[in-house]
Amino acid sequence: MQKLTITSLLNVIGELFSDEVSIGVTNKSEYIYYRPSKRIDLKIRPGDAIKEGTLASKALLSEQKVSEFINRNVYGVPYHGMAVPFYQEEDLEGAVLAIYPAMTEGKSVITVKTADGWRPIPFQEVMYLEVKERKTHVIAGEVAGIHKHTLQEFEYILPIESFIRCHRSFIVNVNYIVDIFPDTHSTFLLSMKNGATIPVSQSYSSYFRKLLGF
């Protein structure tokens, strides 16, 4: 069997997501691989320098996973994406990116399925999202409903300045957190304005503390 190269492996991975997701890889200063998708192409070429304000730049500077919306000022088109830094023997080497097409500009509601029909809920009224029994539940005060998106998909859609992933089963709107209590093993419990208690898991605790600055 012929040895599989890194480039051919990345091409195979790109084929799996060719309709929706563009794939990129950088070293610490420039792109070394880029495969556009059918729906989003940032016109990046291997050898292009990493621009300030991009996902790759933010992941390399923070040395953490970055997931957010980038406006059209950088590449001429808005996009959602995720960048994850990678290391070689504990030394930062670069980042791997997954780039998604932006949702329709101006969309600012989550339309959930309720018992009676469907209800559009403005982003700012959403308190938290919870996955249970393989369904995503959207909670907004006295209104609650179910949505088809996964939490990972919502990470790309919801405004990063308000919504934080704190657990594999929860995304919270920080504007509805009343108190943060320490829990065992360096984790936390969030007291929400509706009386709910939401856990911050150990895998998200350092990220959560950094974003909220405590």
GROMACS .gro file of C-alpha atoms in nm, residues 64 164-168 180-181 183-190 199-214:
model
   32
   64GLN     CA    1  -0.674   2.798   2.216
  164ILE     CA    2  -2.040   3.059   2.572
  165ARG     CA    3  -2.015   2.681   2.550
  166CYS     CA    4  -1.966   2.567   2.909
  167HIS     CA    5  -2.041   2.195   2.886
  168ARG     CA    6  -2.091   1.931   2.620
  180ILE     CA    7  -2.098   3.152   3.964
  181PHE     CA    8  -2.022   2.899   4.237
  183ASP     CA    9  -1.776   2.305   4.241
  184THR     CA   10  -1.552   2.001   4.276
  185HIS     CA   11  -1.243   1.939   4.061
  186SER     CA   12  -1.198   2.302   3.944
  187THR     CA   13  -1.545   2.320   3.790
  188PHE     CA   14  -1.831   2.565   3.846
  189LEU     CA   15  -2.206   2.587   3.878
  190LEU     CA   16  -2.399   2.872   3.718
  199PRO     CA   17  -2.265   2.302   3.524
  200VAL     CA   18  -1.937   2.420   3.376
  201SER     CA   19  -1.741   2.105   3.300
  202GLN     CA   20  -1.368   2.067   3.368
  203SER     CA   21  -1.283   2.064   2.996
  204TYR     CA   22  -1.446   2.407   2.952
  205SER     CA   23  -1.361   2.565   3.290
  206SER     CA   24  -1.032   2.737   3.197
  207TYR     CA   25  -1.181   2.864   2.869
  208PHE     CA   26  -1.489   2.987   3.057
  209ARG     CA   27  -1.281   3.168   3.320
  210LYS     CA   28  -1.066   3.334   3.056
  211LEU     CA   29  -1.364   3.465   2.859
  212LEU     CA   30  -1.540   3.600   3.170
  213GLY     CA   31  -1.217   3.731   3.321
  214PHE     CA   32  -1.206   3.574   3.666
   0.00000   0.00000   0.00000
